[in-house]
Amino acid sequence: MKKMIVGENILKSFGEGDDKRNVLDGVSVEINEGEFVSVMGPSGSGKSTLMFALSGMDGIDSGKVTFDGRDLSTLKDNELADIRRAEMGFVFQQPTLLKNLNILDNIILPSMRDHREDVSKITEKARLLMEKAGILELEKRGITQASGGQLQRVGICRALMNQPKIIFCDEPTGALNSKSANEIMGLLADIHRAGTTILLVTHDVKVAAKTERVLCMFDGQIAGEYLAGAYDETRNDLKSREESLTTWLAGMKL
Amino acid sequence: MYYRIIRNDILRNKAITLTTMVFVAAAAMLVSLAAILIINLSGAIDTLMTRAKTPHFMQMHSGKMDTGQLAAFAAQNGDVAEFQVLEFINVDGARIVFEKSSLADSVQDNGFSVQSEKFDYLLDLDGNMIRVSDGEIYVPICYMQDGSTKVGDTVEVFGREFIVGGFLRDSLMNSLLASSKRFLVSRNDFMGIGELGNVEYLIEFRLKDISALGAFETAYTSAGLDANGPTLTYPLFKTMNAISDGLMIAVILLVSVLVVMIAFMCIRFTLLAKIEEDYREIGVMKAIGLRVSDIKKIYLAKYAAIAAVGSLLGYTLSFVFRDMLLENIRLYMGESENASFALLFGIIGVLLVFLAIMAYVNGVLKRFQKISPAEAVRFGISQEKSAGTRLFRLSRNRLLGTNVFLGIRDVLARKGLYATMLAVLVISAFIIIVPQNLYNTISSKGFIAYMGIGQSDLRVDIQQTDNVSEKAAEIAAAMEADSTISKYVVLVTKTFRVKMEDGSEEQIKVELGDHSIFPIKYAEGGAPATGDEIALSVLNARELDKKVGDGITLTIDGQEKNLTVCGIYSDVTNGGKTAKAVFADPSADIMWSVISAELSAKSLIREKTAEYAERFGFAKVSDIDEYVVQTFGSTINSVRKASQAAVGVALSITILVTLLFMRMLVVKDRYSIAVMKAFGFTNSDITAQFVSRSVFVLLIGIVLGTLLANTLGEALAGVVIASFGASSFEFVVDPLAAYLVCPLLMVVSTLVVTIFGTLDAGRIKISENIKE
């Protein structure tokens, strides 16, 4: 399987002097093309920081991150921005939408940067994605006129606009009720089935149980890795996947 | 807790806090200065008028006078405390010759008098009554200020030499707005001059109680006493003394209003941005039961700190400039007796600025009441709809680049926030364009024709000399024989008496000769062509109350000559009070003569000017450009400097405010910036969006500012130009400067400042600003 992201001995610290703390303390990790990987761990273990480092959104103190064969630390800001725009998608815990734009405009925003396609084609594509996500009727609404779950779908549609190779999700269901969370995970599963790699940060076992591989972080390091295998809804084994994962996590003695 | 909140907030927004403080300090300084000046000015005027014992009522009179009747009236009228009649000898400016120059070009009616005995004293610079000796002369203070003469210099009047013994303060005629100026000489010298000038009488009264002034004026008029001249009263003298420094104070107050407005705008901008930023927190505070007044206190405390420091700084700074601005008042009016009150009023002025700022902040904070805790906690942003942006959608944008679109859309979506910046830019554009247009108008080549000067190449002035007509004829003969001179004209100026409608007479200077050779522009009518026509300058027409077609009667050698006003023109020469006619007058009493000539080749101007100056030492030979420079070059120069200063000030305000707003916006919008960066927008994309915002606002500002400049500004400029004596002119706009260079300057500075001000946007870390 082709390696999409390779992180080698990543070191990232915050603070200075006595307050200095290694949030990522020599992390090495590989994400393969087409994988659905989740990162778990207690608060402050470095989950989100790892995601920001692997996506090139945040610099690292030492080590190396390679994305699709390119060493991110050697790239300039603009080159990183180009990669994020064309090859990556992001979904955050909060919808991170621009309040001055309506929902449709928020979704097409990253695609409009390049203007490679006709506006009507871009809009058409956005509408298709919105239809799939079940939010087509929201296109003209402002972002204060939709629910949290709906806004998270808006975020996912935006992440998909440029057909990214990978989607980074940081607690995408963290602010949602269980019904909305299930719907969002269903949507992400569909995207993964369509061939997109997904790296998802979560602390929710129910969410992680739906991913293929679980990385467990503790104190800035990867404490363990759990291979759950592909999740198939038709098998109805979610409960047992959750239990197995919970048992494994308990064994980690975090 | 307040201290911590304020400190953190100030540390986070150092630049904006500092700028707001600077504007508050400037406003406080100006208001304090204005207060100090007002108190000093009114105090100094009171001191001067008390020491000089200024008359409460003065009737100027020329012609025969019945002193006995006046004395009887004064004795009978119970309101009169003291009465006197002073003689004032009017002398033409050309007859008063200082060491360097004469007063021929003086716009003042200069005259001589002796020290009065009862009241209306002329004071020296220490505020004491002057005792003048024979051969000594005391000169009005305005001639000390303009450097015409100094103590110990000689002054020649009708060939008599006087030594300048000092300068005088005149409580009646000190002001430059008073058209007469009194020189003081001894009684013996006065007798000598008296025979050579025209006598005018100053009939003066001091009343027992000034409140009876109105009744006294009526009594004087109804008694049918001598009144061939203007009537002036104590309050008018006071106003005239106050007006020139009063204007300065008015300008300072106006500027301080502008600065206070800018300070308000800075505060409004910061506050609106802060409220938007803290929307959720404010909602939470309301939700947990804090009163609006409690929440307001946190914000009020910060501005109270900024305003207090700014006000103190401003008050301290006012001490630095105080003496400089008081110099003129001290020179013209002396020290004020209530100078110590001035400091107190300065403090009151500063307090007013402080209170105004606090009231304004309180007003802006009223919008806290409208914040719904539920909405704020749920959405974290204001639910206010922005009209006009609904149709302006990215998905419908076919024309603009995405960054430009986003920039413009942001401005439209947050009009309230950008309105502040817009207002500052409109003011800046206005400040740049109006003085520019004014300067272009008065410096344009054709403008001199509107100012009473024909367009010739060479001008020869013969004045302050004897046998003017012979000398003029000598030069004319030389010009006639000179093949390089294509045409010339000799104009002579003589003084005639003009009969007023009420029977009184006034003097008028008439320039005689052919006025068609080097024509000037006429506001109404045209040049005199026949012997019974006369053209009047605007000021003379106004003073004599004449229109084109009206009749006017001159007294020439005791004979009355009826003339018809054929034209009215603007004039800046000779105080603006001139007339032009072509009738022949054989009398020899020529005041001066001007010979204008045109050369066959312009390249000869310098050479010919030098040649004629060399050949005719008694005459002043100048090329016309030089003459224009001498006549109102200083005015043009001042306006040029003022317009350059205006450009500097306006650009500084533009730069400062744009920088401030951009830095503020970057801080405020860091979340949106982080989101956009996360989704692949580069730093240059972000900069492009900010540049679009500021340039969009600037363009609207320039358009509005230009519109305002060409309407309100033109009206204001018209008032200034009219004060030079020109009543009708075409406003000359240099389109290149007004519509290209200046706007371009603003655009370039805004661009540079925006790029500089948004550098921080590049340093915004996505991970730090997209907090989960």
PDB file of N, CA and C in Angstrom, chain A residues 198-248:
ATOM      1  N   ILE A 198      -8.722   9.082   5.286  1.00  0.00           N
ATOM      2  CA  ILE A 198      -9.217   9.928   6.376  1.00  0.00           C
ATOM      3  C   ILE A 198      -8.376   9.709   7.632  1.00  0.00           C
ATOM      4  N   LEU A 199      -7.944  10.853   8.216  1.00  0.00           N
ATOM      5  CA  LEU A 199      -7.272  10.787   9.516  1.00  0.00           C
ATOM      6  C   LEU A 199      -8.148  11.562  10.485  1.00  0.00           C
ATOM      7  N   LEU A 200      -8.626  10.864  11.513  1.00  0.00           N
ATOM      8  CA  LEU A 200      -9.634  11.462  12.386  1.00  0.00           C
ATOM      9  C   LEU A 200      -9.163  11.463  13.836  1.00  0.00           C
ATOM     10  N   VAL A 201      -9.249  12.619  14.472  1.00  0.00           N
ATOM     11  CA  VAL A 201      -8.880  12.735  15.892  1.00  0.00           C
ATOM     12  C   VAL A 201     -10.160  12.663  16.707  1.00  0.00           C
ATOM     13  N   THR A 202     -10.216  11.791  17.691  1.00  0.00           N
ATOM     14  CA  THR A 202     -11.427  11.704  18.516  1.00  0.00           C
ATOM     15  C   THR A 202     -11.093  11.155  19.895  1.00  0.00           C
ATOM     16  N   HIS A 203     -11.996  11.394  20.839  1.00  0.00           N
ATOM     17  CA  HIS A 203     -11.825  10.723  22.127  1.00  0.00           C
ATOM     18  C   HIS A 203     -13.002   9.786  22.360  1.00  0.00           C
ATOM     19  N   ASP A 204     -13.847   9.669  21.328  1.00  0.00           N
ATOM     20  CA  ASP A 204     -15.075   8.898  21.446  1.00  0.00           C
ATOM     21  C   ASP A 204     -14.868   7.490  20.874  1.00  0.00           C
ATOM     22  N   VAL A 205     -15.013   6.484  21.736  1.00  0.00           N
ATOM     23  CA  VAL A 205     -14.796   5.095  21.309  1.00  0.00           C
ATOM     24  C   VAL A 205     -15.774   4.708  20.204  1.00  0.00           C
ATOM     25  N   LYS A 206     -17.006   5.203  20.308  1.00  0.00           N
ATOM     26  CA  LYS A 206     -18.019   4.871  19.302  1.00  0.00           C
ATOM     27  C   LYS A 206     -17.590   5.343  17.913  1.00  0.00           C
ATOM     28  N   VAL A 207     -16.926   6.487  17.884  1.00  0.00           N
ATOM     29  CA  VAL A 207     -16.462   7.019  16.595  1.00  0.00           C
ATOM     30  C   VAL A 207     -15.243   6.223  16.121  1.00  0.00           C
ATOM     31  N   ALA A 208     -14.283   6.038  17.024  1.00  0.00           N
ATOM     32  CA  ALA A 208     -13.041   5.340  16.635  1.00  0.00           C
ATOM     33  C   ALA A 208     -13.308   3.911  16.201  1.00  0.00           C
ATOM     34  N   ALA A 209     -14.361   3.312  16.791  1.00  0.00           N
ATOM     35  CA  ALA A 209     -14.659   1.918  16.451  1.00  0.00           C
ATOM     36  C   ALA A 209     -15.061   1.747  14.996  1.00  0.00           C
ATOM     37  N   LYS A 210     -15.423   2.841  14.348  1.00  0.00           N
ATOM     38  CA  LYS A 210     -15.822   2.766  12.947  1.00  0.00           C
ATOM     39  C   LYS A 210     -14.631   2.952  11.999  1.00  0.00           C
ATOM     40  N   THR A 211     -13.435   3.165  12.570  1.00  0.00           N
ATOM     41  CA  THR A 211     -12.266   3.355  11.708  1.00  0.00           C
ATOM     42  C   THR A 211     -11.464   2.067  11.612  1.00  0.00           C
ATOM     43  N   GLU A 212     -10.527   2.013  10.644  1.00  0.00           N
ATOM     44  CA  GLU A 212      -9.791   0.766  10.410  1.00  0.00           C
ATOM     45  C   GLU A 212      -8.652   0.569  11.401  1.00  0.00           C
ATOM     46  N   ARG A 213      -8.037   1.680  11.752  1.00  0.00           N
ATOM     47  CA  ARG A 213      -6.851   1.593  12.608  1.00  0.00           C
ATOM     48  C   ARG A 213      -6.921   2.695  13.656  1.00  0.00           C
ATOM     49  N   VAL A 214      -6.575   2.371  14.878  1.00  0.00           N
ATOM     50  CA  VAL A 214      -6.637   3.363  15.953  1.00  0.00           C
ATOM     51  C   VAL A 214      -5.239   3.559  16.530  1.00  0.00           C
ATOM     52  N   LEU A 215      -4.788   4.822  16.537  1.00  0.00           N
ATOM     53  CA  LEU A 215      -3.507   5.142  17.175  1.00  0.00           C
ATOM     54  C   LEU A 215      -3.821   5.738  18.529  1.00  0.00           C
ATOM     55  N   CYS A 216      -3.158   5.266  19.550  1.00  0.00           N
ATOM     56  CA  CYS A 216      -3.439   5.808  20.878  1.00  0.00           C
ATOM     57  C   CYS A 216      -2.271   6.652  21.351  1.00  0.00           C
ATOM     58  N   MET A 217      -2.550   7.895  21.669  1.00  0.00           N
ATOM     59  CA  MET A 217      -1.480   8.797  22.103  1.00  0.00           C
ATOM     60  C   MET A 217      -1.514   9.010  23.599  1.00  0.00           C
ATOM     61  N   PHE A 218      -0.327   9.140  24.163  1.00  0.00           N
ATOM     62  CA  PHE A 218      -0.225   9.473  25.585  1.00  0.00           C
ATOM     63  C   PHE A 218       1.053  10.262  25.799  1.00  0.00           C
ATOM     64  N   ASP A 219       0.904  11.405  26.420  1.00  0.00           N
ATOM     65  CA  ASP A 219       2.077  12.229  26.753  1.00  0.00           C
ATOM     66  C   ASP A 219       2.980  12.525  25.565  1.00  0.00           C
ATOM     67  N   GLY A 220       2.386  12.823  24.456  1.00  0.00           N
ATOM     68  CA  GLY A 220       3.172  13.235  23.285  1.00  0.00           C
ATOM     69  C   GLY A 220       3.783  12.093  22.517  1.00  0.00           C
ATOM     70  N   GLN A 221       3.389  10.889  22.868  1.00  0.00           N
ATOM     71  CA  GLN A 221       3.948   9.761  22.124  1.00  0.00           C
ATOM     72  C   GLN A 221       2.833   8.805  21.708  1.00  0.00           C
ATOM     73  N   ILE A 222       3.098   7.997  20.688  1.00  0.00           N
ATOM     74  CA  ILE A 222       2.102   7.003  20.315  1.00  0.00           C
ATOM     75  C   ILE A 222       2.312   5.792  21.230  1.00  0.00           C
ATOM     76  N   ALA A 223       1.308   5.593  22.070  1.00  0.00           N
ATOM     77  CA  ALA A 223       1.458   4.542  23.081  1.00  0.00           C
ATOM     78  C   ALA A 223       1.096   3.172  22.526  1.00  0.00           C
ATOM     79  N   GLY A 224       0.302   3.151  21.454  1.00  0.00           N
ATOM     80  CA  GLY A 224      -0.073   1.857  20.889  1.00  0.00           C
ATOM     81  C   GLY A 224      -0.896   2.009  19.632  1.00  0.00           C
ATOM     82  N   GLU A 225      -1.083   0.888  18.965  1.00  0.00           N
ATOM     83  CA  GLU A 225      -1.810   0.933  17.708  1.00  0.00           C
ATOM     84  C   GLU A 225      -2.769  -0.248  17.677  1.00  0.00           C
ATOM     85  N   TYR A 226      -4.006  -0.022  17.329  1.00  0.00           N
ATOM     86  CA  TYR A 226      -5.020  -1.077  17.351  1.00  0.00           C
ATOM     87  C   TYR A 226      -5.575  -1.241  15.942  1.00  0.00           C
ATOM     88  N   LEU A 227      -5.472  -2.435  15.422  1.00  0.00           N
ATOM     89  CA  LEU A 227      -5.970  -2.674  14.066  1.00  0.00           C
ATOM     90  C   LEU A 227      -7.364  -3.281  14.156  1.00  0.00           C
ATOM     91  N   ALA A 228      -8.356  -2.510  13.769  1.00  0.00           N
ATOM     92  CA  ALA A 228      -9.735  -2.975  13.883  1.00  0.00           C
ATOM     93  C   ALA A 228     -10.234  -3.575  12.575  1.00  0.00           C
ATOM     94  N   GLY A 229      -9.589  -3.240  11.479  1.00  0.00           N
ATOM     95  CA  GLY A 229     -10.052  -3.709  10.172  1.00  0.00           C
ATOM     96  C   GLY A 229     -11.206  -2.865   9.680  1.00  0.00           C
ATOM     97  N   ALA A 230     -11.560  -3.055   8.427  1.00  0.00           N
ATOM     98  CA  ALA A 230     -12.610  -2.224   7.821  1.00  0.00           C
ATOM     99  C   ALA A 230     -13.943  -2.478   8.492  1.00  0.00           C
ATOM    100  N   TYR A 231     -14.675  -1.414   8.698  1.00  0.00           N
ATOM    101  CA  TYR A 231     -15.994  -1.532   9.331  1.00  0.00           C
ATOM    102  C   TYR A 231     -17.045  -1.681   8.238  1.00  0.00           C
ATOM    103  N   ASP A 232     -17.900  -2.680   8.434  1.00  0.00           N
ATOM    104  CA  ASP A 232     -18.968  -2.897   7.449  1.00  0.00           C
ATOM    105  C   ASP A 232     -20.294  -2.847   8.193  1.00  0.00           C
ATOM    106  N   GLU A 233     -21.094  -1.881   7.890  1.00  0.00           N
ATOM    107  CA  GLU A 233     -22.386  -1.688   8.570  1.00  0.00           C
ATOM    108  C   GLU A 233     -23.264  -2.915   8.497  1.00  0.00           C
ATOM    109  N   THR A 234     -23.184  -3.609   7.360  1.00  0.00           N
ATOM    110  CA  THR A 234     -24.097  -4.732   7.144  1.00  0.00           C
ATOM    111  C   THR A 234     -23.802  -5.889   8.102  1.00  0.00           C
ATOM    112  N   ARG A 235     -22.573  -5.880   8.649  1.00  0.00           N
ATOM    113  CA  ARG A 235     -22.220  -6.987   9.557  1.00  0.00           C
ATOM    114  C   ARG A 235     -22.817  -6.828  10.959  1.00  0.00           C
ATOM    115  N   ASN A 236     -23.251  -5.613  11.243  1.00  0.00           N
ATOM    116  CA  ASN A 236     -23.868  -5.348  12.556  1.00  0.00           C
ATOM    117  C   ASN A 236     -22.954  -5.686  13.741  1.00  0.00           C
ATOM    118  N   ASP A 237     -21.669  -5.425  13.594  1.00  0.00           N
ATOM    119  CA  ASP A 237     -20.739  -5.795  14.671  1.00  0.00           C
ATOM    120  C   ASP A 237     -20.156  -4.572  15.389  1.00  0.00           C
ATOM    121  N   LEU A 238     -20.839  -3.487  15.277  1.00  0.00           N
ATOM    122  CA  LEU A 238     -20.300  -2.254  15.875  1.00  0.00           C
ATOM    123  C   LEU A 238     -20.114  -2.383  17.380  1.00  0.00           C
ATOM    124  N   LYS A 239     -21.099  -3.015  18.028  1.00  0.00           N
ATOM    125  CA  LYS A 239     -21.043  -3.172  19.479  1.00  0.00           C
ATOM    126  C   LYS A 239     -19.774  -3.915  19.890  1.00  0.00           C
ATOM    127  N   SER A 240     -19.519  -5.033  19.178  1.00  0.00           N
ATOM    128  CA  SER A 240     -18.344  -5.825  19.561  1.00  0.00           C
ATOM    129  C   SER A 240     -17.047  -5.087  19.236  1.00  0.00           C
ATOM    130  N   ARG A 241     -17.061  -4.305  18.143  1.00  0.00           N
ATOM    131  CA  ARG A 241     -15.866  -3.502  17.807  1.00  0.00           C
ATOM    132  C   ARG A 241     -15.594  -2.500  18.923  1.00  0.00           C
ATOM    133  N   GLU A 242     -16.678  -1.904  19.410  1.00  0.00           N
ATOM    134  CA  GLU A 242     -16.526  -0.906  20.478  1.00  0.00           C
ATOM    135  C   GLU A 242     -15.959  -1.556  21.740  1.00  0.00           C
ATOM    136  N   GLU A 243     -16.505  -2.737  22.055  1.00  0.00           N
ATOM    137  CA  GLU A 243     -16.064  -3.441  23.273  1.00  0.00           C
ATOM    138  C   GLU A 243     -14.588  -3.836  23.164  1.00  0.00           C
ATOM    139  N   SER A 244     -14.213  -4.347  22.000  1.00  0.00           N
ATOM    140  CA  SER A 244     -12.818  -4.774  21.815  1.00  0.00           C
ATOM    141  C   SER A 244     -11.876  -3.585  21.974  1.00  0.00           C
ATOM    142  N   LEU A 245     -12.309  -2.475  21.356  1.00  0.00           N
ATOM    143  CA  LEU A 245     -11.466  -1.265  21.419  1.00  0.00           C
ATOM    144  C   LEU A 245     -11.357  -0.759  22.866  1.00  0.00           C
ATOM    145  N   THR A 246     -12.498  -0.794  23.559  1.00  0.00           N
ATOM    146  CA  THR A 246     -12.499  -0.327  24.952  1.00  0.00           C
ATOM    147  C   THR A 246     -11.572  -1.202  25.793  1.00  0.00           C
ATOM    148  N   THR A 247     -11.621  -2.487  25.560  1.00  0.00           N
ATOM    149  CA  THR A 247     -10.761  -3.418  26.299  1.00  0.00           C
ATOM    150  C   THR A 247      -9.296  -3.130  26.009  1.00  0.00           C
ATOM    151  N   TRP A 248      -9.037  -2.883  24.720  1.00  0.00           N
ATOM    152  CA  TRP A 248      -7.636  -2.597  24.334  1.00  0.00           C
ATOM    153  C   TRP A 248      -7.136  -1.321  24.996  1.00  0.00           C
TER     154      TRP A 248
END
